[in-house]
Amino acid sequence: MGGEFTGPFVEMLLFIFMIGMALYIARMRSLFTAAMLFGIFSLLSAGMLTLMDAVDVAFTEAAVGAGISTVLFLGALGLTTSEEAPDSKHGWTALLIVTATGLLLAYAALDMPAYGDPNAPIQLHVAPHYLKDSEQEVGIPNVVTSVLASYRGYDTFGETTVVLTAAVGAILLLGGGVGRVGAGKGRDDEGGRRMSDTPIKMRVRETVILRVVGKALVPFILLFALYVQFHGDYGPGGGFQAGVIFAAGLILHALIFGLDALRRAIPQVVVEIGIAAGALIYGGVGVASMVLGGEFLHYGVFDRHNPAHGQHLGILLVEFGVGITVTFVMVAIFYAFAGRSRQ
Amino acid sequence: MTSLANQILSHWNYLAVITLMMIGLYIAISRGNLVKKVMGMSVFQTSVILLYVSMAKVTGGTAPILIEGRDDIIYSNPLPHVLMLTAIVVGVATTALGLALIVRINEAYGTVEEDEIVAMDRAEDERDLRSEDAS
């Protein structure tokens, strides 16, 4: 092979680790172990994404996969069961179906362009336009941010709405928790066990090292999230990443100091308003650009003399909206799971 | 034979992603535990994300953050990055929704094992039929 394949070797090794992790997840009967392995799996995939030049995606995956998903899975396990029932009978049929599907997909995949091929169709479509002209048209160096917030602003608005809808669904299914008449408070009195009050959690909260380190870490995590939010035009980052990191910092605080401590700082009402406010800011920027005579989400009209400045302002505002919605959506989902009592 | 080997090596990313995808699918369809199913679907989702991002990679390329005054740098394709970035956040939100449904199922049935839930539903249906016959 010679020097030809020196590049992908690290990627291949990471992939082998990931496959190993996935097999372990499949085998583990203890769901708690599987949830922790899933966190490792996500962190490995974040490494993989970095190697494939997708730094923005890696950022998101590291915060979401290794942070928030793991907390969500643990929350769900706390409310259901942490042990899987012995093997079901479908094992062999499933294996057969999966092998057949896999072989078919592999056969089809060999007709795809080779890995890293600069002349693959995907590289010749709109990508050259984004890479060549976005500096002129939008005026910010991070092409991912300019595509996300400007060229494909409609998409991102849609995704923000989907995230909002999911949070509304979770709140409707599990209840918003305390702060509402007769919702959370009454449940506590019935002697229901809340996830945040399990004996293990109590012991965690009494650990001095965790409390001290956590207290010192949380402000820096929040500060870092703000940096990621407002530096997203120049480096990797943006509203989605910042929102997830901000929420991860808040959730860490709740895990160490208790749910009620976070609830006192950020009441349910604030969270619910925040979810909608972010999406409203995004939509409002779109409407404002229409009022000024442009199309929906066409930021160029914000500065008639220099459209690139208008673009920059528009991107900053919609990213801010995305950041607010994502932060509060994650916190709302955490509240819904953590505030639910076990029956 | 060597041409096939070469082709497998140059398409390693697709094959690795498909392997991961199939493990995720296997977990989702073979396991009766609903939480485990969601984990399988999350593994599947991660592999789809890797599939898209691996297609965006250009050999010798770097992250698509422009450096002023340099024309000689090759950048990877930013478009799949944008699509997958939002997909991850939407994915965690929908996973949360799925887990919330599972929590409610657990509260209604007292179990999250598919077999037991189906058995309970069947028993209830039969009871309904019998009471209809009786009346």
Tab-separated table of C-alpha atoms in Angstrom:
chain	number	residue	atom	x	y	z
A	1	MET	CA	0.000	0.000	0.000
A	2	GLY	CA	2.867	2.401	0.765
A	3	GLY	CA	2.066	5.912	1.846
A	4	GLU	CA	-1.253	5.946	0.080
A	5	PHE	CA	-3.297	4.822	3.048
A	6	THR	CA	-1.511	6.508	5.919
A	7	GLY	CA	-4.386	8.929	6.437
A	8	PRO	CA	-7.412	6.781	7.164
A	9	PHE	CA	-5.586	4.426	9.552
A	10	VAL	CA	-6.491	6.457	12.638
A	11	GLU	CA	-10.063	6.706	11.399
A	12	MET	CA	-10.196	2.958	10.791
A	13	LEU	CA	-8.887	2.271	14.295
A	14	LEU	CA	-11.515	4.567	15.828
A	15	PHE	CA	-14.179	2.834	13.767
A	16	ILE	CA	-13.057	-0.554	15.102
A	17	PHE	CA	-13.399	0.806	18.652
A	18	MET	CA	-16.865	2.113	17.816
A	19	ILE	CA	-17.975	-1.234	16.389
A	20	GLY	CA	-16.651	-2.915	19.543
A	21	MET	CA	-18.631	-0.485	21.709
A	22	ALA	CA	-21.803	-1.049	19.673
A	23	LEU	CA	-21.419	-4.840	20.033
A	24	TYR	CA	-20.959	-4.405	23.778
A	25	ILE	CA	-24.130	-2.287	23.944
A	26	ALA	CA	-25.970	-5.067	22.084
A	27	ARG	CA	-24.719	-7.715	24.514
A	28	MET	CA	-25.051	-5.909	27.847
A	29	ARG	CA	-28.075	-6.962	29.871
A	30	SER	CA	-27.503	-4.165	32.371
A	31	LEU	CA	-29.038	-1.074	30.794
A	32	PHE	CA	-27.058	1.178	33.114
A	33	THR	CA	-23.800	-0.187	31.667
A	34	ALA	CA	-25.212	0.113	28.160
A	35	ALA	CA	-26.042	3.795	28.753
A	36	MET	CA	-22.481	4.513	29.929
A	37	LEU	CA	-21.060	2.602	26.935
A	38	PHE	CA	-23.298	4.671	24.689
A	39	GLY	CA	-21.639	7.803	26.092
A	40	ILE	CA	-18.223	6.413	25.178
A	41	PHE	CA	-19.551	5.440	21.753
A	42	SER	CA	-20.676	9.026	21.154
A	43	LEU	CA	-17.367	10.466	22.301
A	44	LEU	CA	-15.531	8.145	19.890
A	45	SER	CA	-17.803	9.261	17.069
A	46	ALA	CA	-17.033	12.888	17.955
A	47	GLY	CA	-13.336	12.067	17.535
A	48	MET	CA	-14.161	10.435	14.233
A	49	LEU	CA	-16.051	13.527	13.040
A	50	THR	CA	-13.083	15.741	13.932
A	51	LEU	CA	-10.803	13.558	11.818
A	52	MET	CA	-13.257	13.942	8.934
A	53	ASP	CA	-12.978	17.770	9.191
A	54	ALA	CA	-16.487	18.205	10.591
A	55	VAL	CA	-15.423	20.192	13.647
A	56	ASP	CA	-18.808	21.828	14.166
A	57	VAL	CA	-20.589	18.484	14.078
A	58	ALA	CA	-18.012	16.928	16.407
A	59	PHE	CA	-18.594	19.759	18.854
A	60	THR	CA	-22.328	19.079	18.907
A	61	GLU	CA	-21.943	15.318	19.120
A	62	ALA	CA	-19.512	15.549	22.050
A	63	ALA	CA	-21.903	17.744	24.042
A	64	VAL	CA	-25.096	15.918	23.037
A	65	GLY	CA	-23.992	12.298	22.844
A	66	ALA	CA	-21.572	12.064	25.722
A	67	GLY	CA	-23.403	14.613	27.870
A	68	ILE	CA	-27.110	15.092	27.459
A	69	SER	CA	-28.152	11.748	25.893
A	70	THR	CA	-26.429	9.857	28.694
A	71	VAL	CA	-28.255	11.912	31.325
A	72	LEU	CA	-31.551	11.315	29.483
A	73	PHE	CA	-31.001	7.565	29.290
A	74	LEU	CA	-30.111	7.439	32.975
A	75	GLY	CA	-33.205	9.501	33.738
A	76	ALA	CA	-35.399	7.078	31.791
A	77	LEU	CA	-33.745	4.097	33.491
A	78	GLY	CA	-34.364	5.701	36.883
A	79	LEU	CA	-38.063	5.851	36.054
A	80	THR	CA	-38.358	2.381	34.495
A	81	THR	CA	-35.926	-0.493	34.962
A	82	SER	CA	-32.164	-0.836	34.765
A	83	GLU	CA	-32.122	-4.515	33.910
A	84	GLU	CA	-33.155	-6.108	30.635
A	85	ALA	CA	-35.244	-9.307	30.625
A	86	PRO	CA	-33.457	-12.468	29.405
A	87	ASP	CA	-33.068	-13.009	25.673
A	88	SER	CA	-36.111	-12.794	23.468
A	89	LYS	CA	-36.735	-15.417	20.808
A	90	HIS	CA	-36.199	-13.233	17.750
A	91	GLY	CA	-32.390	-13.341	17.908
A	92	TRP	CA	-31.665	-15.574	14.919
A	93	THR	CA	-34.298	-14.140	12.589
A	94	ALA	CA	-33.039	-10.652	13.368
A	95	LEU	CA	-29.444	-11.688	12.694
A	96	LEU	CA	-30.473	-13.153	9.338
A	97	ILE	CA	-32.376	-10.025	8.283
A	98	VAL	CA	-29.564	-7.736	9.425
A	99	THR	CA	-26.860	-9.750	7.629
A	100	ALA	CA	-28.831	-9.839	4.392
A	101	THR	CA	-29.557	-6.097	4.537
A	102	GLY	CA	-25.926	-5.344	5.397
A	103	LEU	CA	-24.590	-7.382	2.468
A	104	LEU	CA	-26.997	-5.694	0.055
A	105	LEU	CA	-26.008	-2.237	1.302
A	106	ALA	CA	-22.310	-3.132	1.098
A	107	TYR	CA	-22.776	-4.355	-2.480
A	108	ALA	CA	-24.478	-1.078	-3.375
A	109	ALA	CA	-21.901	1.024	-1.493
A	110	LEU	CA	-19.048	-0.264	-3.687
A	111	ASP	CA	-20.529	1.777	-6.549
A	112	MET	CA	-20.228	4.982	-4.520
A	113	PRO	CA	-17.329	7.395	-5.110
A	114	ALA	CA	-14.174	6.485	-3.176
A	115	TYR	CA	-13.502	7.993	0.255
A	116	GLY	CA	-12.020	11.485	-0.048
A	117	ASP	CA	-12.482	11.676	-3.831
A	118	PRO	CA	-12.332	15.399	-4.732
A	119	ASN	CA	-14.309	14.778	-7.952
A	120	ALA	CA	-17.245	13.003	-6.338
A	121	PRO	CA	-20.621	14.471	-7.418
A	122	ILE	CA	-21.243	15.795	-3.904
A	123	GLN	CA	-18.156	18.024	-4.163
A	124	LEU	CA	-19.148	19.511	-7.536
A	125	HIS	CA	-22.671	20.671	-6.766
A	126	VAL	CA	-23.277	23.719	-4.535
A	127	ALA	CA	-20.260	23.238	-2.268
A	128	PRO	CA	-17.768	25.127	-4.496
A	129	HIS	CA	-20.144	28.087	-4.576
A	130	TYR	CA	-20.386	28.137	-0.760
A	131	LEU	CA	-16.625	27.846	-0.346
A	132	LYS	CA	-15.728	30.448	-2.992
A	133	ASP	CA	-18.391	33.116	-2.613
A	134	SER	CA	-19.571	32.984	0.996
A	135	GLU	CA	-16.691	35.229	2.074
A	136	GLN	CA	-18.004	37.882	-0.339
A	137	GLU	CA	-21.734	37.347	0.110
A	138	VAL	CA	-21.946	36.664	3.829
A	139	GLY	CA	-18.596	37.854	5.046
A	140	ILE	CA	-17.812	35.354	7.798
A	141	PRO	CA	-15.050	32.766	7.695
A	142	ASN	CA	-16.928	29.746	9.088
A	143	VAL	CA	-18.719	28.408	6.021
A	144	VAL	CA	-20.746	25.968	8.125
A	145	THR	CA	-22.265	28.898	10.022
A	146	SER	CA	-23.031	30.888	6.877
A	147	VAL	CA	-24.707	27.892	5.221
A	148	LEU	CA	-26.578	27.029	8.419
A	149	ALA	CA	-27.936	30.462	9.237
A	150	SER	CA	-28.029	32.220	5.882
A	151	TYR	CA	-28.046	30.039	2.751
A	152	ARG	CA	-30.162	27.346	4.381
A	153	GLY	CA	-31.833	29.522	7.007
A	154	TYR	CA	-35.266	28.041	6.245
A	155	ASP	CA	-34.014	24.540	7.098
A	156	THR	CA	-32.536	25.682	10.363
A	157	PHE	CA	-35.739	27.499	11.283
A	158	GLY	CA	-37.579	24.242	10.643
A	159	GLU	CA	-35.152	22.246	12.784
A	160	THR	CA	-35.489	24.761	15.611
A	161	THR	CA	-39.242	24.308	15.459
A	162	VAL	CA	-38.867	20.516	15.521
A	163	VAL	CA	-36.720	20.744	18.654
A	164	LEU	CA	-39.323	23.041	20.217
A	165	THR	CA	-42.127	20.608	19.338
A	166	ALA	CA	-40.222	17.686	20.882
A	167	ALA	CA	-39.842	19.625	24.136
A	168	VAL	CA	-43.548	20.490	24.150
A	169	GLY	CA	-44.281	16.792	23.635
A	170	ALA	CA	-42.017	15.759	26.509
A	171	ILE	CA	-43.617	18.345	28.808
A	172	LEU	CA	-47.102	17.137	27.842
A	173	LEU	CA	-46.177	13.483	28.376
A	174	LEU	CA	-44.284	13.798	31.630
A	175	GLY	CA	-45.648	17.042	33.036
A	176	GLY	CA	-43.778	20.218	33.682
A	177	GLY	CA	-43.154	19.299	37.318
A	178	VAL	CA	-43.307	21.778	40.190
A	179	GLY	CA	-44.428	25.339	39.769
A	180	ARG	CA	-47.886	24.283	38.679
A	181	VAL	CA	-50.943	23.843	40.836
A	182	GLY	CA	-51.172	20.305	42.067
A	183	ALA	CA	-48.753	18.872	39.536
A	184	GLY	CA	-45.360	18.139	41.030
A	185	LYS	CA	-45.885	19.074	44.665
A	186	GLY	CA	-48.788	16.712	45.235
A	187	ARG	CA	-46.868	13.836	43.790
A	188	ASP	CA	-44.023	14.355	46.254
A	189	ASP	CA	-46.410	14.101	49.178
A	190	GLU	CA	-47.666	10.734	48.008
A	191	GLY	CA	-44.254	9.367	48.811
A	192	GLY	CA	-43.325	8.842	45.172
A	193	ARG	CA	-39.634	8.481	44.567
A	194	ARG	CA	-38.116	11.091	42.324
A	195	MET	CA	-35.104	10.324	40.211
A	196	SER	CA	-33.115	13.084	41.869
A	197	ASP	CA	-33.760	11.640	45.324
A	198	THR	CA	-32.464	8.099	44.859
A	199	PRO	CA	-30.028	7.009	47.561
A	200	ILE	CA	-27.061	6.965	45.158
A	201	LYS	CA	-27.741	10.537	44.152
A	202	MET	CA	-27.903	11.569	47.804
A	203	ARG	CA	-24.476	10.110	48.361
A	204	VAL	CA	-23.162	11.837	45.253
A	205	ARG	CA	-24.356	15.147	46.600
A	206	GLU	CA	-22.534	14.656	49.882
A	207	THR	CA	-19.197	14.037	48.174
A	208	VAL	CA	-17.046	17.056	48.966
A	209	ILE	CA	-14.795	16.735	45.913
A	210	LEU	CA	-17.761	16.699	43.518
A	211	ARG	CA	-19.385	19.676	45.189
A	212	VAL	CA	-16.232	21.793	45.195
A	213	VAL	CA	-15.093	20.874	41.695
A	214	GLY	CA	-18.628	21.170	40.343
A	215	LYS	CA	-19.110	24.595	41.860
A	216	ALA	CA	-15.858	25.771	40.300
A	217	LEU	CA	-16.565	24.181	36.911
A	218	VAL	CA	-20.141	25.281	36.228
A	219	PRO	CA	-19.419	29.018	35.704
A	220	PHE	CA	-16.604	28.208	33.285
A	221	ILE	CA	-18.803	25.812	31.321
A	222	LEU	CA	-21.427	28.545	30.993
A	223	LEU	CA	-18.779	31.099	30.000
A	224	PHE	CA	-17.412	28.667	27.418
A	225	ALA	CA	-20.928	28.200	26.038
A	226	LEU	CA	-21.227	31.970	25.573
A	227	TYR	CA	-17.881	32.011	23.770
A	228	VAL	CA	-19.039	29.185	21.486
A	229	GLN	CA	-22.266	31.115	20.849
A	230	PHE	CA	-20.726	34.418	19.841
A	231	HIS	CA	-17.545	33.140	18.244
A	232	GLY	CA	-19.444	30.761	15.964
A	233	ASP	CA	-18.930	33.053	12.965
A	234	TYR	CA	-15.167	32.844	13.161
A	235	GLY	CA	-14.487	29.380	14.530
A	236	PRO	CA	-16.330	26.157	15.154
A	237	GLY	CA	-19.476	26.837	17.145
A	238	GLY	CA	-22.874	28.455	16.951
A	239	GLY	CA	-26.305	28.370	18.517
A	240	PHE	CA	-26.858	24.614	18.532
A	241	GLN	CA	-23.509	23.798	20.128
A	242	ALA	CA	-23.670	26.670	22.603
A	243	GLY	CA	-27.221	25.794	23.636
A	244	VAL	CA	-26.302	22.203	24.316
A	245	ILE	CA	-23.165	23.146	26.269
A	246	PHE	CA	-25.042	25.751	28.318
A	247	ALA	CA	-27.725	23.197	29.160
A	248	ALA	CA	-25.062	20.602	30.032
A	249	GLY	CA	-23.560	23.070	32.527
A	250	LEU	CA	-26.952	23.702	34.117
A	251	ILE	CA	-27.740	19.968	34.260
A	252	LEU	CA	-24.363	19.306	35.893
A	253	HIS	CA	-25.327	21.853	38.531
A	254	ALA	CA	-28.634	20.085	39.108
A	255	LEU	CA	-26.963	16.668	39.346
A	256	ILE	CA	-24.581	17.857	42.061
A	257	PHE	CA	-26.698	20.333	44.027
A	258	GLY	CA	-30.115	18.847	43.400
A	259	LEU	CA	-32.979	19.578	41.066
A	260	ASP	CA	-34.606	22.050	43.443
A	261	ALA	CA	-31.504	24.252	43.506
A	262	LEU	CA	-31.661	24.631	39.720
A	263	ARG	CA	-35.434	25.087	39.823
A	264	ARG	CA	-34.987	28.005	42.197
A	265	ALA	CA	-32.510	29.606	39.806
A	266	ILE	CA	-34.487	28.865	36.636
A	267	PRO	CA	-38.194	28.270	37.318
A	268	GLN	CA	-40.319	26.204	34.959
A	269	VAL	CA	-42.105	29.336	33.703
A	270	VAL	CA	-38.830	30.896	32.559
A	271	VAL	CA	-37.919	27.661	30.764
A	272	GLU	CA	-41.247	27.498	28.965
A	273	ILE	CA	-41.057	31.136	27.902
A	274	GLY	CA	-37.441	30.650	26.809
A	275	ILE	CA	-38.307	27.712	24.538
A	276	ALA	CA	-40.754	29.843	22.587
A	277	ALA	CA	-38.731	33.085	22.790
A	278	GLY	CA	-35.769	31.632	20.873
A	279	ALA	CA	-37.911	30.441	17.978
A	280	LEU	CA	-39.741	33.784	18.030
A	281	ILE	CA	-36.453	35.678	17.736
A	282	TYR	CA	-35.567	33.533	14.723
A	283	GLY	CA	-38.941	34.045	13.065
A	284	GLY	CA	-38.938	37.720	14.071
A	285	VAL	CA	-35.667	38.307	12.219
A	286	GLY	CA	-37.307	36.767	9.164
A	287	VAL	CA	-40.360	38.997	9.458
A	288	ALA	CA	-38.162	42.060	10.071
A	289	SER	CA	-36.286	41.381	6.844
A	290	MET	CA	-39.640	41.185	5.035
A	291	VAL	CA	-40.775	44.474	6.552
A	292	LEU	CA	-37.566	46.079	5.303
A	293	GLY	CA	-38.384	44.951	1.798
A	294	GLY	CA	-36.446	41.716	1.401
A	295	GLU	CA	-37.496	38.081	1.341
A	296	PHE	CA	-38.087	36.074	4.526
A	297	LEU	CA	-34.716	35.601	6.275
A	298	HIS	CA	-32.856	37.651	3.681
A	299	TYR	CA	-30.520	39.504	6.035
A	300	GLY	CA	-28.855	41.616	3.356
A	301	VAL	CA	-31.565	44.281	3.737
A	302	PHE	CA	-30.496	45.101	7.316
A	303	ASP	CA	-27.626	47.181	5.952
A	304	ARG	CA	-28.318	48.580	2.520
A	305	HIS	CA	-24.817	50.016	2.026
A	306	ASN	CA	-23.046	46.835	2.914
A	307	PRO	CA	-25.205	43.690	2.593
A	308	ALA	CA	-22.441	41.570	4.142
A	309	HIS	CA	-22.810	43.552	7.391
A	310	GLY	CA	-26.555	42.936	7.309
A	311	GLN	CA	-25.895	39.233	6.795
A	312	HIS	CA	-23.531	39.218	9.760
A	313	LEU	CA	-26.103	40.887	11.999
A	314	GLY	CA	-28.852	38.539	10.858
A	315	ILE	CA	-26.730	35.461	11.484
A	316	LEU	CA	-25.762	36.690	14.944
A	317	LEU	CA	-29.429	37.210	15.833
A	318	VAL	CA	-30.804	33.917	14.519
A	319	GLU	CA	-27.928	31.984	16.120
A	320	PHE	CA	-28.824	33.710	19.374
A	321	GLY	CA	-32.425	32.583	18.942
A	322	VAL	CA	-31.320	29.022	18.217
A	323	GLY	CA	-29.056	29.075	21.279
A	324	ILE	CA	-31.887	30.195	23.573
A	325	THR	CA	-34.360	27.629	22.256
A	326	VAL	CA	-31.884	24.730	22.395
A	327	THR	CA	-30.730	25.620	25.932
A	328	PHE	CA	-34.230	25.787	27.343
A	329	VAL	CA	-35.467	22.761	25.398
A	330	MET	CA	-32.705	20.624	26.927
A	331	VAL	CA	-33.401	22.017	30.410
A	332	ALA	CA	-37.168	21.474	29.948
A	333	ILE	CA	-36.630	17.854	28.931
A	334	PHE	CA	-34.313	17.339	31.899
A	335	TYR	CA	-36.905	18.890	34.243
A	336	ALA	CA	-39.617	16.643	32.805
A	337	PHE	CA	-37.594	13.474	33.444
A	338	ALA	CA	-36.021	14.472	36.742
A	339	GLY	CA	-39.208	15.898	38.238
A	340	ARG	CA	-41.326	12.838	37.505
A	341	SER	CA	-41.940	10.580	40.462
A	342	ARG	CA	-41.594	6.852	40.117
A	343	GLN	CA	-44.791	4.915	40.510
B	1	MET	CA	-9.254	-10.182	-6.696
B	2	THR	CA	-6.829	-7.348	-5.966
B	3	SER	CA	-9.211	-4.904	-7.612
B	4	LEU	CA	-11.942	-5.970	-5.200
B	5	ALA	CA	-9.550	-5.588	-2.271
B	6	ASN	CA	-8.582	-2.143	-3.516
B	7	GLN	CA	-12.196	-1.183	-3.895
B	8	ILE	CA	-12.955	-2.352	-0.360
B	9	LEU	CA	-10.029	-0.295	0.950
B	10	SER	CA	-11.054	2.841	-0.908
B	11	HIS	CA	-14.678	2.407	0.240
B	12	TRP	CA	-13.806	1.443	3.811
B	13	ASN	CA	-15.894	4.275	5.253
B	14	TYR	CA	-19.145	2.996	3.740
B	15	LEU	CA	-18.459	-0.564	4.868
B	16	ALA	CA	-17.589	0.497	8.419
B	17	VAL	CA	-20.685	2.707	8.601
B	18	ILE	CA	-22.894	-0.110	7.276
B	19	THR	CA	-21.497	-2.478	9.922
B	20	LEU	CA	-22.361	0.022	12.667
B	21	MET	CA	-25.759	0.672	11.142
B	22	MET	CA	-26.580	-3.029	11.084
B	23	ILE	CA	-25.538	-3.471	14.722
B	24	GLY	CA	-27.920	-0.629	15.583
B	25	LEU	CA	-30.695	-2.218	13.533
B	26	TYR	CA	-30.036	-5.578	15.179
B	27	ILE	CA	-30.374	-4.053	18.662
B	28	ALA	CA	-33.572	-2.289	17.624
B	29	ILE	CA	-35.337	-5.344	16.169
B	30	SER	CA	-34.031	-8.213	18.297
B	31	ARG	CA	-34.389	-6.707	21.765
B	32	GLY	CA	-37.710	-6.685	23.554
B	33	ASN	CA	-36.719	-3.960	26.018
B	34	LEU	CA	-37.957	-0.599	24.781
B	35	VAL	CA	-35.093	1.440	26.273
B	36	LYS	CA	-32.632	-0.882	24.548
B	37	LYS	CA	-34.488	-0.390	21.273
B	38	VAL	CA	-34.045	3.375	21.585
B	39	MET	CA	-30.325	2.832	22.211
B	40	GLY	CA	-30.160	0.750	19.034
B	41	MET	CA	-31.851	3.503	17.100
B	42	SER	CA	-29.376	6.026	18.499
B	43	VAL	CA	-26.480	3.847	17.323
B	44	PHE	CA	-28.163	3.720	13.915
B	45	GLN	CA	-28.535	7.492	13.904
B	46	THR	CA	-24.878	8.069	14.771
B	47	SER	CA	-23.844	5.810	11.901
B	48	VAL	CA	-26.047	7.724	9.459
B	49	ILE	CA	-24.391	10.949	10.608
B	50	LEU	CA	-20.973	9.415	10.022
B	51	LEU	CA	-22.087	8.239	6.565
B	52	TYR	CA	-22.996	11.762	5.470
B	53	VAL	CA	-19.927	13.381	6.987
B	54	SER	CA	-17.588	10.767	5.501
B	55	MET	CA	-18.960	11.613	2.051
B	56	ALA	CA	-18.056	15.266	2.637
B	57	LYS	CA	-14.393	14.505	3.319
B	58	VAL	CA	-11.880	15.511	0.661
B	59	THR	CA	-8.430	13.940	0.758
B	60	GLY	CA	-5.922	16.489	2.009
B	61	GLY	CA	-8.745	18.822	2.968
B	62	THR	CA	-9.349	20.661	6.202
B	63	ALA	CA	-12.304	22.027	8.174
B	64	PRO	CA	-14.383	24.523	6.137
B	65	ILE	CA	-13.368	27.643	8.045
B	66	LEU	CA	-11.888	30.013	5.505
B	67	ILE	CA	-8.419	31.453	5.992
B	68	GLU	CA	-8.077	34.870	4.405
B	69	GLY	CA	-5.669	35.379	1.562
B	70	ARG	CA	-4.970	31.709	0.906
B	71	ASP	CA	-6.250	30.063	-2.266
B	72	ASP	CA	-4.208	26.874	-2.028
B	73	ILE	CA	-6.160	25.289	0.826
B	74	ILE	CA	-8.590	22.451	0.119
B	75	TYR	CA	-11.707	22.518	2.288
B	76	SER	CA	-14.081	19.646	2.960
B	77	ASN	CA	-17.702	20.028	1.904
B	78	PRO	CA	-19.597	22.149	4.481
B	79	LEU	CA	-23.131	21.198	3.394
B	80	PRO	CA	-23.361	17.706	4.979
B	81	HIS	CA	-21.833	19.190	8.138
B	82	VAL	CA	-24.687	21.698	8.384
B	83	LEU	CA	-27.351	19.051	7.798
B	84	MET	CA	-25.866	16.619	10.330
B	85	LEU	CA	-25.245	19.281	12.981
B	86	THR	CA	-28.933	20.087	13.181
B	87	ALA	CA	-29.828	16.382	12.854
B	88	ILE	CA	-27.899	15.589	16.056
B	89	VAL	CA	-29.814	18.161	18.101
B	90	VAL	CA	-33.147	17.125	16.581
B	91	GLY	CA	-32.115	13.506	17.258
B	92	VAL	CA	-31.575	14.052	20.977
B	93	ALA	CA	-34.898	15.887	21.229
B	94	THR	CA	-36.771	13.043	19.523
B	95	THR	CA	-34.909	10.461	21.629
B	96	ALA	CA	-36.137	12.333	24.693
B	97	LEU	CA	-39.679	12.201	23.336
B	98	GLY	CA	-39.345	8.443	22.769
B	99	LEU	CA	-38.009	7.908	26.274
B	100	ALA	CA	-40.866	10.003	27.681
B	101	LEU	CA	-43.342	7.704	25.896
B	102	ILE	CA	-41.534	4.682	27.366
B	103	VAL	CA	-41.816	6.156	30.868
B	104	ARG	CA	-45.562	6.544	30.367
B	105	ILE	CA	-45.842	2.988	28.992
B	106	ASN	CA	-44.033	1.763	32.087
B	107	GLU	CA	-46.494	3.617	34.290
B	108	ALA	CA	-49.470	2.126	32.459
B	109	TYR	CA	-48.246	-1.475	32.121
B	110	GLY	CA	-45.636	-1.806	34.834
B	111	THR	CA	-43.077	-3.117	32.360
B	112	VAL	CA	-41.030	-1.978	29.361
B	113	GLU	CA	-40.622	-5.443	27.802
B	114	GLU	CA	-42.406	-5.664	24.476
B	115	ASP	CA	-43.466	-9.324	24.883
B	116	GLU	CA	-45.162	-8.687	28.210
B	117	ILE	CA	-46.938	-5.578	26.916
B	118	VAL	CA	-48.262	-7.446	23.855
B	119	ALA	CA	-49.381	-10.367	26.070
B	120	MET	CA	-51.266	-7.950	28.358
B	121	ASP	CA	-52.965	-6.279	25.399
B	122	ARG	CA	-54.020	-9.658	23.965
B	123	ALA	CA	-55.414	-10.806	27.308
B	124	GLU	CA	-57.413	-7.605	27.570
B	125	ASP	CA	-58.784	-7.978	24.042
B	126	GLU	CA	-59.904	-11.532	24.781
B	127	ARG	CA	-61.591	-10.411	27.972
B	128	ASP	CA	-63.469	-7.736	26.016
B	129	LEU	CA	-64.579	-10.274	23.411
B	130	ARG	CA	-65.800	-12.702	26.053
B	131	SER	CA	-67.802	-10.027	27.854
B	132	GLU	CA	-69.360	-9.034	24.523
B	133	ASP	CA	-70.331	-12.670	23.877
B	134	ALA	CA	-71.833	-12.963	27.314
B	135	SER	CA	-74.005	-9.931	26.763
